[in-house]
Amino acid sequence: MAEPRGGPGPPPAAPAPAPAAPHAQPGPRVCFAPAAAAAAAAGPEEGPGRGRGKVTVRYDRRELRKRLHLEEWILAQLTALYDCREEEIPELEIDVDELLDMESDGARSARVQEILVDCYKPTEAFVGDLLEKIRGMQKLNTPQKK
């Protein structure tokens, strides 16, 4: 049969997708272009503008590590104080930099007690230990861009 003169007609139908395996999960797929896959396989060393071991933001690593340990300790203490799992702790914000800006341990203690006002367990030991741990810490300032 000849094609009509108006055009080639409707495009051929795409083949039907194969049924998914029972254990396969349906969902979006990610496909990489051949050039992108080759660049990813080449590694970051060969890409333009990539350097090894450079840190964008410069903080004192030792001070950051202290902060991380302090935050983990605070979280563990709050979990014990509120006698619950980590996800169930009431939303509290103990800002170490705010505490470091305060003039005295009395003001710091009062601020932490104010934050923990809903806690039904005694908080004095926690507050004392927290003040001892932050003593000598430095305030983390946002570094200046060069």
PDB file of C-alpha atoms in Angstrom:
ATOM      1  CA  MET A   1       0.000   0.000   0.000  1.00  0.00           C
ATOM      2  CA  ALA A   2       1.142   3.497  -0.778  1.00  0.00           C
ATOM      3  CA  GLU A   3       1.510   6.250   1.802  1.00  0.00           C
ATOM      4  CA  PRO A   4      -0.878   9.189   1.579  1.00  0.00           C
ATOM      5  CA  ARG A   5       0.641  12.317   0.141  1.00  0.00           C
ATOM      6  CA  GLY A   6      -0.062  14.447   3.231  1.00  0.00           C
ATOM      7  CA  GLY A   7       2.789  12.989   5.267  1.00  0.00           C
ATOM      8  CA  PRO A   8       4.398   9.860   6.522  1.00  0.00           C
ATOM      9  CA  GLY A   9       1.548   9.048   8.906  1.00  0.00           C
ATOM     10  CA  PRO A  10       1.625   8.379  12.634  1.00  0.00           C
ATOM     11  CA  PRO A  11       4.941   7.412  14.191  1.00  0.00           C
ATOM     12  CA  PRO A  12       5.432   3.734  14.862  1.00  0.00           C
ATOM     13  CA  ALA A  13       4.312   2.619  18.292  1.00  0.00           C
ATOM     14  CA  ALA A  14       7.030   2.305  20.930  1.00  0.00           C
ATOM     15  CA  PRO A  15       7.563  -1.200  22.206  1.00  0.00           C
ATOM     16  CA  ALA A  16       5.737  -1.931  25.449  1.00  0.00           C
ATOM     17  CA  PRO A  17       7.971  -1.938  28.517  1.00  0.00           C
ATOM     18  CA  ALA A  18       8.858  -5.334  29.849  1.00  0.00           C
ATOM     19  CA  PRO A  19       7.060  -6.286  33.031  1.00  0.00           C
ATOM     20  CA  ALA A  20       9.122  -5.541  36.131  1.00  0.00           C
ATOM     21  CA  ALA A  21      10.548  -8.390  38.097  1.00  0.00           C
ATOM     22  CA  PRO A  22       8.598  -9.065  41.290  1.00  0.00           C
ATOM     23  CA  HIS A  23      11.547  -8.008  43.462  1.00  0.00           C
ATOM     24  CA  ALA A  24      12.387  -4.864  41.467  1.00  0.00           C
ATOM     25  CA  GLN A  25      11.129  -1.622  42.902  1.00  0.00           C
ATOM     26  CA  PRO A  26       9.356   0.777  40.573  1.00  0.00           C
ATOM     27  CA  GLY A  27      10.614   4.301  40.562  1.00  0.00           C
ATOM     28  CA  PRO A  28      12.565   6.873  38.658  1.00  0.00           C
ATOM     29  CA  ARG A  29      15.731   5.876  36.935  1.00  0.00           C
ATOM     30  CA  VAL A  30      18.871   7.906  36.523  1.00  0.00           C
ATOM     31  CA  CYS A  31      20.679   7.730  33.226  1.00  0.00           C
ATOM     32  CA  PHE A  32      24.038   9.356  32.679  1.00  0.00           C
ATOM     33  CA  ALA A  33      25.189  10.728  29.370  1.00  0.00           C
ATOM     34  CA  PRO A  34      28.272   8.938  28.038  1.00  0.00           C
ATOM     35  CA  ALA A  35      30.438  12.066  28.463  1.00  0.00           C
ATOM     36  CA  ALA A  36      29.301  12.551  32.062  1.00  0.00           C
ATOM     37  CA  ALA A  37      29.934   8.888  32.872  1.00  0.00           C
ATOM     38  CA  ALA A  38      33.420   9.081  31.398  1.00  0.00           C
ATOM     39  CA  ALA A  39      34.199  12.253  33.356  1.00  0.00           C
ATOM     40  CA  ALA A  40      32.951  10.646  36.578  1.00  0.00           C
ATOM     41  CA  ALA A  41      35.047   7.550  35.934  1.00  0.00           C
ATOM     42  CA  ALA A  42      38.139   9.677  35.275  1.00  0.00           C
ATOM     43  CA  GLY A  43      38.097  10.904  38.876  1.00  0.00           C
ATOM     44  CA  PRO A  44      38.216  14.335  40.451  1.00  0.00           C
ATOM     45  CA  GLU A  45      41.950  14.772  39.886  1.00  0.00           C
ATOM     46  CA  GLU A  46      41.524  15.260  36.171  1.00  0.00           C
ATOM     47  CA  GLY A  47      38.622  17.710  36.336  1.00  0.00           C
ATOM     48  CA  PRO A  48      39.340  21.398  35.807  1.00  0.00           C
ATOM     49  CA  GLY A  49      39.496  23.519  38.938  1.00  0.00           C
ATOM     50  CA  ARG A  50      39.605  20.587  41.335  1.00  0.00           C
ATOM     51  CA  GLY A  51      42.343  20.417  43.895  1.00  0.00           C
ATOM     52  CA  ARG A  52      43.067  17.821  46.494  1.00  0.00           C
ATOM     53  CA  GLY A  53      42.945  18.572  50.190  1.00  0.00           C
ATOM     54  CA  LYS A  54      41.596  22.104  49.962  1.00  0.00           C
ATOM     55  CA  VAL A  55      39.044  23.244  52.489  1.00  0.00           C
ATOM     56  CA  THR A  56      36.620  25.949  51.468  1.00  0.00           C
ATOM     57  CA  VAL A  57      35.829  27.237  54.944  1.00  0.00           C
ATOM     58  CA  ARG A  58      38.695  27.544  57.371  1.00  0.00           C
ATOM     59  CA  TYR A  59      37.947  26.770  60.991  1.00  0.00           C
ATOM     60  CA  ASP A  60      40.212  25.389  63.661  1.00  0.00           C
ATOM     61  CA  ARG A  61      39.691  21.632  63.337  1.00  0.00           C
ATOM     62  CA  ARG A  62      40.494  21.014  66.978  1.00  0.00           C
ATOM     63  CA  GLU A  63      37.824  23.508  68.050  1.00  0.00           C
ATOM     64  CA  LEU A  64      35.301  21.949  65.655  1.00  0.00           C
ATOM     65  CA  ARG A  65      36.051  18.507  67.070  1.00  0.00           C
ATOM     66  CA  LYS A  66      35.522  19.847  70.608  1.00  0.00           C
ATOM     67  CA  ARG A  67      32.181  21.287  69.510  1.00  0.00           C
ATOM     68  CA  LEU A  68      31.094  18.020  67.951  1.00  0.00           C
ATOM     69  CA  HIS A  69      31.964  16.081  71.100  1.00  0.00           C
ATOM     70  CA  LEU A  70      30.173  18.683  73.213  1.00  0.00           C
ATOM     71  CA  GLU A  71      27.036  18.487  71.064  1.00  0.00           C
ATOM     72  CA  GLU A  72      27.040  14.683  71.260  1.00  0.00           C
ATOM     73  CA  TRP A  73      27.458  14.887  75.029  1.00  0.00           C
ATOM     74  CA  ILE A  74      24.627  17.436  75.337  1.00  0.00           C
ATOM     75  CA  LEU A  75      22.361  15.210  73.258  1.00  0.00           C
ATOM     76  CA  ALA A  76      23.128  12.175  75.434  1.00  0.00           C
ATOM     77  CA  GLN A  77      22.524  14.205  78.610  1.00  0.00           C
ATOM     78  CA  LEU A  78      19.229  15.624  77.337  1.00  0.00           C
ATOM     79  CA  THR A  79      18.101  12.129  76.379  1.00  0.00           C
ATOM     80  CA  ALA A  80      18.760  11.017  79.949  1.00  0.00           C
ATOM     81  CA  LEU A  81      17.223  14.142  81.512  1.00  0.00           C
ATOM     82  CA  TYR A  82      14.019  13.888  79.524  1.00  0.00           C
ATOM     83  CA  ASP A  83      14.037  10.078  79.828  1.00  0.00           C
ATOM     84  CA  CYS A  84      13.226   9.567  76.171  1.00  0.00           C
ATOM     85  CA  ARG A  85      14.730   8.701  72.828  1.00  0.00           C
ATOM     86  CA  GLU A  86      16.681  11.274  70.848  1.00  0.00           C
ATOM     87  CA  GLU A  87      13.784  11.877  68.443  1.00  0.00           C
ATOM     88  CA  GLU A  88      11.403  12.632  71.322  1.00  0.00           C
ATOM     89  CA  ILE A  89      13.472  15.328  73.039  1.00  0.00           C
ATOM     90  CA  PRO A  90      11.549  18.620  73.093  1.00  0.00           C
ATOM     91  CA  GLU A  91      12.914  21.181  70.683  1.00  0.00           C
ATOM     92  CA  LEU A  92      15.596  23.001  72.659  1.00  0.00           C
ATOM     93  CA  GLU A  93      18.406  25.230  71.539  1.00  0.00           C
ATOM     94  CA  ILE A  94      21.451  25.432  73.728  1.00  0.00           C
ATOM     95  CA  ASP A  95      23.625  27.902  71.840  1.00  0.00           C
ATOM     96  CA  VAL A  96      27.203  27.509  73.022  1.00  0.00           C
ATOM     97  CA  ASP A  97      28.281  30.774  71.373  1.00  0.00           C
ATOM     98  CA  GLU A  98      25.504  32.614  73.205  1.00  0.00           C
ATOM     99  CA  LEU A  99      26.696  31.109  76.482  1.00  0.00           C
ATOM    100  CA  LEU A 100      30.303  32.071  75.732  1.00  0.00           C
ATOM    101  CA  ASP A 101      29.213  35.673  75.108  1.00  0.00           C
ATOM    102  CA  MET A 102      27.726  35.950  78.602  1.00  0.00           C
ATOM    103  CA  GLU A 103      29.701  37.693  81.334  1.00  0.00           C
ATOM    104  CA  SER A 104      29.522  35.144  84.149  1.00  0.00           C
ATOM    105  CA  ASP A 105      28.838  31.525  84.968  1.00  0.00           C
ATOM    106  CA  GLY A 106      25.800  32.692  86.935  1.00  0.00           C
ATOM    107  CA  ALA A 107      24.273  34.227  83.804  1.00  0.00           C
ATOM    108  CA  ARG A 108      25.138  31.117  81.768  1.00  0.00           C
ATOM    109  CA  SER A 109      23.615  28.853  84.409  1.00  0.00           C
ATOM    110  CA  ALA A 110      20.436  30.933  84.544  1.00  0.00           C
ATOM    111  CA  ARG A 111      20.116  30.814  80.743  1.00  0.00           C
ATOM    112  CA  VAL A 112      20.487  27.014  80.573  1.00  0.00           C
ATOM    113  CA  GLN A 113      18.037  26.595  83.474  1.00  0.00           C
ATOM    114  CA  GLU A 114      15.584  28.807  81.554  1.00  0.00           C
ATOM    115  CA  ILE A 115      15.944  26.570  78.480  1.00  0.00           C
ATOM    116  CA  LEU A 116      15.372  23.424  80.574  1.00  0.00           C
ATOM    117  CA  VAL A 117      12.353  24.804  82.433  1.00  0.00           C
ATOM    118  CA  ASP A 118      10.119  21.925  81.213  1.00  0.00           C
ATOM    119  CA  CYS A 119      12.466  19.199  82.471  1.00  0.00           C
ATOM    120  CA  TYR A 120      11.045  17.377  85.495  1.00  0.00           C
ATOM    121  CA  LYS A 121      14.398  15.907  86.594  1.00  0.00           C
ATOM    122  CA  PRO A 122      17.054  17.908  88.477  1.00  0.00           C
ATOM    123  CA  THR A 123      19.263  19.758  86.002  1.00  0.00           C
ATOM    124  CA  GLU A 124      21.902  21.256  88.301  1.00  0.00           C
ATOM    125  CA  ALA A 125      24.502  18.546  87.612  1.00  0.00           C
ATOM    126  CA  PHE A 126      23.990  18.863  83.860  1.00  0.00           C
ATOM    127  CA  VAL A 127      24.314  22.656  84.001  1.00  0.00           C
ATOM    128  CA  GLY A 128      27.459  22.468  86.131  1.00  0.00           C
ATOM    129  CA  ASP A 129      29.069  19.905  83.817  1.00  0.00           C
ATOM    130  CA  LEU A 130      28.099  21.937  80.743  1.00  0.00           C
ATOM    131  CA  LEU A 131      29.651  25.102  82.155  1.00  0.00           C
ATOM    132  CA  GLU A 132      32.809  23.160  83.007  1.00  0.00           C
ATOM    133  CA  LYS A 133      33.004  21.758  79.460  1.00  0.00           C
ATOM    134  CA  ILE A 134      32.564  25.127  77.729  1.00  0.00           C
ATOM    135  CA  ARG A 135      35.125  26.832  79.951  1.00  0.00           C
ATOM    136  CA  GLY A 136      38.092  27.675  77.753  1.00  0.00           C
ATOM    137  CA  MET A 137      36.258  27.077  74.489  1.00  0.00           C
ATOM    138  CA  GLN A 138      36.410  29.673  71.756  1.00  0.00           C
ATOM    139  CA  LYS A 139      33.459  31.226  70.029  1.00  0.00           C
ATOM    140  CA  LEU A 140      33.171  30.036  66.425  1.00  0.00           C
ATOM    141  CA  ASN A 141      33.131  33.072  64.189  1.00  0.00           C
ATOM    142  CA  THR A 142      32.336  32.872  60.498  1.00  0.00           C
ATOM    143  CA  PRO A 143      35.677  33.183  58.736  1.00  0.00           C
ATOM    144  CA  GLN A 144      36.317  36.120  56.465  1.00  0.00           C
ATOM    145  CA  LYS A 145      36.567  35.378  52.759  1.00  0.00           C
ATOM    146  CA  LYS A 146      39.940  36.106  51.244  1.00  0.00           C
TER     147      LYS A 146
END
